[in-house]
Amino acid sequence: MNISKVSKLTGVTAKTIRYYESINLMPEPARAENGYRDYSDQDVEILRFIQSARKMGFPLKDVGNLLALWKDKNRASRDVRELAQRHIDEVEARIKELEGIRHTLKNLVDCCQGDDRPDCPILNSFAKEDNCGCAD
């Protein structure tokens, strides 16, 4: 099947599919006589796997590791679990960081009068090194 059909089946753009091939995340497909890529059902399955892992926020390096583990029928499930646990730890750290950003933004919005004056404590705070409070 051609790349546009694979794209429709998986929700992965043709450009992204070609990128995944270029970084060896997925194998290059066979070529038809006309030189066009000719994808198999297995290629679609691989792309769906990649897409699922990406939706969970795994970086491409880890997606490659997950793919290798998925293909290895002699894998130890602890290896998959360790990789997933590391990702959970990274997600939790990112959540904490985002909560801090939200808190700071809420404080800045509370400091802003939101009127017709040009003075803006939000913009002023971005210009400061420490941008977590109201401008004086």
Tab-separated table of N, CA and C in Angstrom:
chain	number	residue	atom	x	y	z
A	1	MET	N	0.842	-1.178	0.000
A	1	MET	CA	0.000	0.000	0.000
A	1	MET	C	0.884	1.237	0.000
A	2	ASN	N	0.361	2.328	-0.514
A	2	ASN	CA	1.171	3.541	-0.633
A	2	ASN	C	1.173	4.342	0.668
A	3	ILE	N	2.017	5.348	0.708
A	3	ILE	CA	2.236	6.099	1.936
A	3	ILE	C	0.985	6.869	2.364
A	4	SER	N	0.196	7.343	1.406
A	4	SER	CA	-0.998	8.095	1.801
A	4	SER	C	-2.032	7.184	2.454
A	5	LYS	N	-2.136	5.956	1.986
A	5	LYS	CA	-3.058	5.014	2.614
A	5	LYS	C	-2.581	4.662	4.021
A	6	VAL	N	-1.296	4.431	4.171
A	6	VAL	CA	-0.723	4.128	5.490
A	6	VAL	C	-0.937	5.310	6.428
A	7	SER	N	-0.774	6.503	5.909
A	7	SER	CA	-0.989	7.702	6.701
A	7	SER	C	-2.425	7.769	7.206
A	8	LYS	N	-3.371	7.471	6.347
A	8	LYS	CA	-4.783	7.490	6.743
A	8	LYS	C	-5.088	6.397	7.766
A	9	LEU	N	-4.489	5.233	7.595
A	9	LEU	CA	-4.735	4.118	8.514
A	9	LEU	C	-4.159	4.357	9.910
A	10	THR	N	-3.048	5.076	9.973
A	10	THR	CA	-2.332	5.228	11.241
A	10	THR	C	-2.474	6.607	11.880
A	11	GLY	N	-2.839	7.606	11.094
A	11	GLY	CA	-2.887	8.970	11.612
A	11	GLY	C	-1.523	9.627	11.672
A	12	VAL	N	-0.537	8.998	11.052
A	12	VAL	CA	0.823	9.537	11.005
A	12	VAL	C	1.014	10.172	9.633
A	13	THR	N	1.466	11.408	9.606
A	13	THR	CA	1.632	12.085	8.315
A	13	THR	C	2.718	11.408	7.478
A	14	ALA	N	2.613	11.585	6.176
A	14	ALA	CA	3.606	11.014	5.257
A	14	ALA	C	4.999	11.556	5.580
A	15	LYS	N	5.078	12.833	5.890
A	15	LYS	CA	6.370	13.437	6.229
A	15	LYS	C	6.972	12.764	7.467
A	16	THR	N	6.145	12.502	8.464
A	16	THR	CA	6.624	11.856	9.687
A	16	THR	C	7.034	10.419	9.412
A	17	ILE	N	6.282	9.728	8.589
A	17	ILE	CA	6.643	8.351	8.218
A	17	ILE	C	8.023	8.333	7.575
A	18	ARG	N	8.246	9.245	6.632
A	18	ARG	CA	9.558	9.308	5.975
A	18	ARG	C	10.653	9.657	6.984
A	19	TYR	N	10.329	10.530	7.945
A	19	TYR	CA	11.304	10.878	8.989
A	19	TYR	C	11.646	9.649	9.822
A	20	TYR	N	10.645	8.895	10.244
A	20	TYR	CA	10.896	7.684	11.027
A	20	TYR	C	11.790	6.713	10.263
A	21	GLU	N	11.600	6.643	8.964
A	21	GLU	CA	12.469	5.793	8.143
A	21	GLU	C	13.888	6.345	8.122
A	22	SER	N	14.016	7.662	8.006
A	22	SER	CA	15.345	8.273	7.891
A	22	SER	C	16.176	8.106	9.158
A	23	ILE	N	15.509	7.997	10.319
A	23	ILE	CA	16.252	7.814	11.577
A	23	ILE	C	16.266	6.341	12.001
A	24	ASN	N	15.840	5.481	11.101
A	24	ASN	CA	15.821	4.030	11.323
A	24	ASN	C	14.929	3.607	12.483
A	25	LEU	N	13.898	4.386	12.761
A	25	LEU	CA	12.932	3.976	13.776
A	25	LEU	C	12.043	2.872	13.214
A	26	MET	N	11.816	2.963	11.925
A	26	MET	CA	11.103	1.881	11.239
A	26	MET	C	11.877	1.553	9.971
A	27	PRO	N	11.756	0.315	9.512
A	27	PRO	CA	12.528	-0.069	8.324
A	27	PRO	C	11.999	0.611	7.065
A	28	GLU	N	12.898	0.811	6.135
A	28	GLU	CA	12.457	1.322	4.831
A	28	GLU	C	11.579	0.262	4.193
A	29	PRO	N	10.464	0.662	3.618
A	29	PRO	CA	9.578	-0.322	3.000
A	29	PRO	C	10.124	-0.795	1.660
A	30	ALA	N	9.533	-1.845	1.187
A	30	ALA	CA	9.875	-2.314	-0.159
A	30	ALA	C	9.492	-1.223	-1.155
A	31	ARG	N	10.014	-1.327	-2.351
A	31	ARG	CA	9.678	-0.363	-3.408
A	31	ARG	C	8.951	-1.093	-4.532
A	32	ALA	N	7.918	-0.447	-5.012
A	32	ALA	CA	7.187	-0.975	-6.169
A	32	ALA	C	8.034	-0.730	-7.419
A	33	GLU	N	7.630	-1.299	-8.532
A	33	GLU	CA	8.379	-1.120	-9.781
A	33	GLU	C	8.506	0.345	-10.170
A	34	ASN	N	7.513	1.138	-9.814
A	34	ASN	CA	7.558	2.565	-10.145
A	34	ASN	C	8.416	3.369	-9.169
A	35	GLY	N	9.000	2.705	-8.172
A	35	GLY	CA	9.882	3.362	-7.216
A	35	GLY	C	9.187	3.878	-5.975
A	36	TYR	N	7.869	3.802	-5.956
A	36	TYR	CA	7.121	4.269	-4.790
A	36	TYR	C	7.255	3.282	-3.636
A	37	ARG	N	7.159	3.834	-2.432
A	37	ARG	CA	7.180	2.978	-1.253
A	37	ARG	C	5.963	2.058	-1.276
A	38	ASP	N	6.183	0.827	-0.863
A	38	ASP	CA	5.113	-0.175	-0.835
A	38	ASP	C	5.086	-0.773	0.569
A	39	TYR	N	4.167	-0.265	1.387
A	39	TYR	CA	4.107	-0.655	2.791
A	39	TYR	C	3.309	-1.937	2.992
A	40	SER	N	3.713	-2.680	4.008
A	40	SER	CA	3.038	-3.933	4.358
A	40	SER	C	2.151	-3.711	5.579
A	41	ASP	N	1.366	-4.723	5.885
A	41	ASP	CA	0.556	-4.670	7.107
A	41	ASP	C	1.449	-4.574	8.336
A	42	GLN	N	2.617	-5.203	8.289
A	42	GLN	CA	3.554	-5.135	9.409
A	42	GLN	C	4.063	-3.701	9.601
A	43	ASP	N	4.295	-2.988	8.497
A	43	ASP	CA	4.714	-1.589	8.600
A	43	ASP	C	3.636	-0.752	9.285
A	44	VAL	N	2.380	-1.022	8.953
A	44	VAL	CA	1.260	-0.324	9.585
A	44	VAL	C	1.248	-0.624	11.079
A	45	GLU	N	1.473	-1.870	11.434
A	45	GLU	CA	1.490	-2.268	12.845
A	45	GLU	C	2.614	-1.544	13.591
A	46	ILE	N	3.764	-1.445	12.973
A	46	ILE	CA	4.900	-0.751	13.587
A	46	ILE	C	4.559	0.725	13.787
A	47	LEU	N	3.963	1.340	12.778
A	47	LEU	CA	3.591	2.747	12.895
A	47	LEU	C	2.550	2.970	13.981
A	48	ARG	N	1.608	2.064	14.102
A	48	ARG	CA	0.614	2.182	15.170
A	48	ARG	C	1.274	2.062	16.541
A	49	PHE	N	2.239	1.171	16.640
A	49	PHE	CA	2.994	1.020	17.889
A	49	PHE	C	3.713	2.324	18.222
A	50	ILE	N	4.411	2.862	17.231
A	50	ILE	CA	5.141	4.117	17.423
A	50	ILE	C	4.175	5.223	17.845
A	51	GLN	N	3.061	5.320	17.145
A	51	GLN	CA	2.073	6.346	17.436
A	51	GLN	C	1.545	6.220	18.868
A	52	SER	N	1.275	5.005	19.300
A	52	SER	CA	0.783	4.782	20.668
A	52	SER	C	1.827	5.211	21.695
A	53	ALA	N	3.070	4.842	21.466
A	53	ALA	CA	4.133	5.217	22.395
A	53	ALA	C	4.334	6.732	22.411
A	54	ARG	N	4.257	7.364	21.257
A	54	ARG	CA	4.406	8.818	21.185
A	54	ARG	C	3.261	9.521	21.915
A	55	LYS	N	2.038	8.969	21.799
A	55	LYS	CA	0.896	9.564	22.502
A	55	LYS	C	1.082	9.489	24.014
A	56	MET	N	1.839	8.508	24.470
A	56	MET	CA	2.157	8.398	25.897
A	56	MET	C	3.322	9.306	26.277
A	57	GLY	N	3.854	10.022	25.296
A	57	GLY	CA	4.897	10.991	25.569
A	57	GLY	C	6.309	10.450	25.556
A	58	PHE	N	6.499	9.211	25.134
A	58	PHE	CA	7.847	8.661	25.087
A	58	PHE	C	8.667	9.386	24.029
A	59	PRO	N	9.894	9.777	24.351
A	59	PRO	CA	10.767	10.372	23.337
A	59	PRO	C	11.165	9.314	22.311
A	60	LEU	N	11.575	9.764	21.136
A	60	LEU	CA	11.889	8.837	20.045
A	60	LEU	C	12.933	7.793	20.441
A	61	LYS	N	13.931	8.183	21.228
A	61	LYS	CA	14.953	7.217	21.652
A	61	LYS	C	14.305	6.065	22.412
A	62	ASP	N	13.413	6.407	23.336
A	62	ASP	CA	12.732	5.367	24.106
A	62	ASP	C	11.761	4.569	23.245
A	63	VAL	N	11.144	5.223	22.264
A	63	VAL	CA	10.261	4.493	21.347
A	63	VAL	C	11.076	3.436	20.603
A	64	GLY	N	12.274	3.801	20.189
A	64	GLY	CA	13.154	2.829	19.534
A	64	GLY	C	13.480	1.666	20.454
A	65	ASN	N	13.746	1.959	21.709
A	65	ASN	CA	14.023	0.899	22.682
A	65	ASN	C	12.799	0.026	22.905
A	66	LEU	N	11.621	0.657	22.997
A	66	LEU	CA	10.385	-0.116	23.160
A	66	LEU	C	10.129	-1.006	21.949
A	67	LEU	N	10.375	-0.475	20.764
A	67	LEU	CA	10.203	-1.279	19.544
A	67	LEU	C	11.121	-2.492	19.556
A	68	ALA	N	12.367	-2.267	19.955
A	68	ALA	CA	13.322	-3.377	20.004
A	68	ALA	C	12.856	-4.431	21.013
A	69	LEU	N	12.357	-3.982	22.149
A	69	LEU	CA	11.850	-4.922	23.147
A	69	LEU	C	10.601	-5.647	22.642
A	70	TRP	N	9.737	-4.928	21.958
A	70	TRP	CA	8.513	-5.510	21.406
A	70	TRP	C	8.836	-6.616	20.401
A	71	LYS	N	9.855	-6.372	19.591
A	71	LYS	CA	10.240	-7.351	18.564
A	71	LYS	C	10.995	-8.545	19.156
A	72	ASP	N	11.619	-8.348	20.310
A	72	ASP	CA	12.419	-9.399	20.947
A	72	ASP	C	11.519	-10.295	21.795
A	73	LYS	N	11.221	-11.451	21.303
A	73	LYS	CA	10.318	-12.366	22.024
A	73	LYS	C	10.991	-12.979	23.253
A	74	ASN	N	12.303	-12.805	23.398
A	74	ASN	CA	13.018	-13.300	24.575
A	74	ASN	C	13.288	-12.196	25.590
A	75	ARG	N	12.623	-11.083	25.436
A	75	ARG	CA	12.829	-9.935	26.331
A	75	ARG	C	12.393	-10.280	27.757
A	76	ALA	N	12.926	-9.535	28.673
A	76	ALA	CA	12.470	-9.626	30.064
A	76	ALA	C	11.497	-8.476	30.284
A	77	SER	N	10.346	-8.783	30.828
A	77	SER	CA	9.346	-7.734	31.040
A	77	SER	C	9.864	-6.655	31.984
A	78	ARG	N	10.829	-7.003	32.843
A	78	ARG	CA	11.386	-6.002	33.759
A	78	ARG	C	12.055	-4.873	32.978
A	79	ASP	N	12.630	-5.192	31.795
A	79	ASP	CA	13.261	-4.153	30.985
A	79	ASP	C	12.225	-3.146	30.494
A	80	VAL	N	11.077	-3.645	30.091
A	80	VAL	CA	10.002	-2.769	29.635
A	80	VAL	C	9.484	-1.947	30.816
A	81	ARG	N	9.308	-2.613	31.929
A	81	ARG	CA	8.794	-1.950	33.136
A	81	ARG	C	9.738	-0.844	33.589
A	82	GLU	N	11.036	-1.099	33.579
A	82	GLU	CA	12.017	-0.093	33.996
A	82	GLU	C	11.969	1.128	33.080
A	83	LEU	N	11.863	0.880	31.794
A	83	LEU	CA	11.774	1.979	30.837
A	83	LEU	C	10.499	2.790	31.089
A	84	ALA	N	9.385	2.116	31.301
A	84	ALA	CA	8.123	2.797	31.568
A	84	ALA	C	8.185	3.557	32.896
A	85	GLN	N	8.806	2.977	33.901
A	85	GLN	CA	8.916	3.654	35.200
A	85	GLN	C	9.767	4.909	35.088
A	86	ARG	N	10.855	4.843	34.337
A	86	ARG	CA	11.678	6.038	34.111
A	86	ARG	C	10.840	7.131	33.455
A	87	HIS	N	10.002	6.720	32.509
A	87	HIS	CA	9.161	7.704	31.823
A	87	HIS	C	8.139	8.303	32.790
A	88	ILE	N	7.569	7.485	33.659
A	88	ILE	CA	6.637	7.992	34.669
A	88	ILE	C	7.339	9.036	35.537
A	89	ASP	N	8.561	8.749	35.955
A	89	ASP	CA	9.315	9.697	36.778
A	89	ASP	C	9.520	11.022	36.033
A	90	GLU	N	9.823	10.947	34.733
A	90	GLU	CA	10.002	12.157	33.925
A	90	GLU	C	8.684	12.914	33.778
A	91	VAL	N	7.593	12.187	33.584
A	91	VAL	CA	6.271	12.817	33.463
A	91	VAL	C	5.910	13.518	34.766
A	92	GLU	N	6.158	12.865	35.898
A	92	GLU	CA	5.850	13.478	37.187
A	92	GLU	C	6.684	14.733	37.423
A	93	ALA	N	7.941	14.717	37.007
A	93	ALA	CA	8.787	15.906	37.134
A	93	ALA	C	8.244	17.028	36.248
A	94	ARG	N	7.811	16.672	35.062
A	94	ARG	CA	7.245	17.681	34.144
A	94	ARG	C	5.937	18.246	34.696
A	95	ILE	N	5.109	17.395	35.291
A	95	ILE	CA	3.862	17.860	35.905
A	95	ILE	C	4.170	18.862	37.008
A	96	LYS	N	5.158	18.548	37.822
A	96	LYS	CA	5.545	19.457	38.910
A	96	LYS	C	6.005	20.800	38.336
A	97	GLU	N	6.797	20.734	37.273
A	97	GLU	CA	7.261	21.956	36.615
A	97	GLU	C	6.077	22.755	36.057
A	98	LEU	N	5.133	22.075	35.413
A	98	LEU	CA	3.961	22.751	34.855
A	98	LEU	C	3.077	23.350	35.940
A	99	GLU	N	2.963	22.670	37.080
A	99	GLU	CA	2.193	23.223	38.195
A	99	GLU	C	2.838	24.514	38.706
A	100	GLY	N	4.160	24.549	38.731
A	100	GLY	CA	4.863	25.770	39.119
A	100	GLY	C	4.620	26.894	38.123
A	101	ILE	N	4.630	26.559	36.852
A	101	ILE	CA	4.351	27.558	35.814
A	101	ILE	C	2.928	28.090	35.975
A	102	ARG	N	1.972	27.186	36.193
A	102	ARG	CA	0.578	27.595	36.366
A	102	ARG	C	0.449	28.531	37.570
A	103	HIS	N	1.086	28.178	38.667
A	103	HIS	CA	1.025	29.005	39.880
A	103	HIS	C	1.579	30.405	39.596
A	104	THR	N	2.715	30.464	38.939
A	104	THR	CA	3.329	31.749	38.614
A	104	THR	C	2.423	32.569	37.699
A	105	LEU	N	1.889	31.937	36.687
A	105	LEU	CA	1.006	32.660	35.763
A	105	LEU	C	-0.255	33.162	36.453
A	106	LYS	N	-0.812	32.355	37.342
A	106	LYS	CA	-2.000	32.802	38.088
A	106	LYS	C	-1.673	34.032	38.925
A	107	ASN	N	-0.519	34.012	39.587
A	107	ASN	CA	-0.104	35.178	40.376
A	107	ASN	C	0.056	36.410	39.496
A	108	LEU	N	0.664	36.225	38.334
A	108	LEU	CA	0.864	37.358	37.426
A	108	LEU	C	-0.464	37.892	36.912
A	109	VAL	N	-1.376	37.015	36.575
A	109	VAL	CA	-2.697	37.450	36.111
A	109	VAL	C	-3.424	38.202	37.223
A	110	ASP	N	-3.284	37.729	38.447
A	110	ASP	CA	-3.907	38.416	39.577
A	110	ASP	C	-3.328	39.817	39.766
A	111	CYS	N	-2.060	40.006	39.424
A	111	CYS	CA	-1.410	41.304	39.571
A	111	CYS	C	-1.775	42.273	38.444
A	112	CYS	N	-2.257	41.760	37.359
A	112	CYS	CA	-2.556	42.591	36.189
A	112	CYS	C	-3.947	43.203	36.324
A	113	GLN	N	-4.031	44.510	36.148
A	113	GLN	CA	-5.313	45.205	36.237
A	113	GLN	C	-6.219	44.873	35.053
A	114	GLY	N	-5.615	44.547	33.913
A	114	GLY	CA	-6.408	44.217	32.730
A	114	GLY	C	-7.225	45.391	32.241
A	115	ASP	N	-6.658	46.586	32.356
A	115	ASP	CA	-7.390	47.778	31.931
A	115	ASP	C	-6.769	48.357	30.664
A	116	ASP	N	-7.048	49.617	30.393
A	116	ASP	CA	-6.569	50.257	29.160
A	116	ASP	C	-5.164	50.830	29.277
A	117	ARG	N	-4.585	50.757	30.478
A	117	ARG	CA	-3.234	51.298	30.667
A	117	ARG	C	-2.205	50.383	30.002
A	118	PRO	N	-1.109	50.959	29.524
A	118	PRO	CA	-0.080	50.127	28.884
A	118	PRO	C	0.784	49.348	29.869
A	119	ASP	N	0.812	49.797	31.117
A	119	ASP	CA	1.631	49.114	32.115
A	119	ASP	C	1.102	47.695	32.323
A	120	CYS	N	1.997	46.709	32.209
A	120	CYS	CA	1.562	45.316	32.332
A	120	CYS	C	2.545	44.545	33.203
A	121	PRO	N	2.122	44.165	34.391
A	121	PRO	CA	3.024	43.415	35.278
A	121	PRO	C	3.432	42.054	34.707
A	122	ILE	N	2.608	41.494	33.851
A	122	ILE	CA	2.955	40.205	33.244
A	122	ILE	C	4.164	40.378	32.341
A	123	LEU	N	4.080	41.351	31.423
A	123	LEU	CA	5.209	41.599	30.516
A	123	LEU	C	6.434	42.082	31.276
A	124	ASN	N	6.215	42.940	32.278
A	124	ASN	CA	7.338	43.429	33.078
A	124	ASN	C	8.062	42.282	33.773
A	125	SER	N	7.310	41.316	34.270
A	125	SER	CA	7.948	40.202	34.981
A	125	SER	C	8.772	39.333	34.033
A	126	PHE	N	8.345	39.223	32.780
A	126	PHE	CA	9.113	38.422	31.823
A	126	PHE	C	10.471	39.060	31.543
A	127	ALA	N	10.542	40.376	31.669
A	127	ALA	CA	11.793	41.085	31.420
A	127	ALA	C	12.754	40.988	32.594
A	128	LYS	N	12.243	40.575	33.752
A	128	LYS	CA	13.090	40.436	34.939
A	128	LYS	C	13.681	39.041	35.002
A	129	GLU	N	14.774	38.921	35.724
A	129	GLU	CA	15.380	37.605	35.925
A	129	GLU	C	14.472	36.737	36.778
A	130	ASP	N	13.895	37.305	37.816
A	130	ASP	CA	12.986	36.572	38.698
A	130	ASP	C	11.561	36.994	38.321
A	131	ASN	N	10.865	36.151	37.592
A	131	ASN	CA	9.549	36.546	37.077
A	131	ASN	C	8.414	35.799	37.777
A	132	CYS	N	8.489	35.735	39.081
A	132	CYS	CA	7.446	34.975	39.775
A	132	CYS	C	6.570	35.846	40.661
A	133	GLY	N	6.719	37.142	40.565
A	133	GLY	CA	5.882	37.978	41.416
A	133	GLY	C	5.383	39.189	40.686
A	134	CYS	N	4.628	40.007	41.387
A	134	CYS	CA	4.072	41.236	40.814
A	134	CYS	C	5.170	42.282	40.670
A	135	ALA	N	5.084	43.041	39.597
A	135	ALA	CA	6.010	44.151	39.424
A	135	ALA	C	5.619	45.279	40.352
A	136	ASP	N	6.598	45.957	40.852
A	136	ASP	CA	6.327	47.068	41.771
A	136	ASP	C	5.932	48.318	41.038
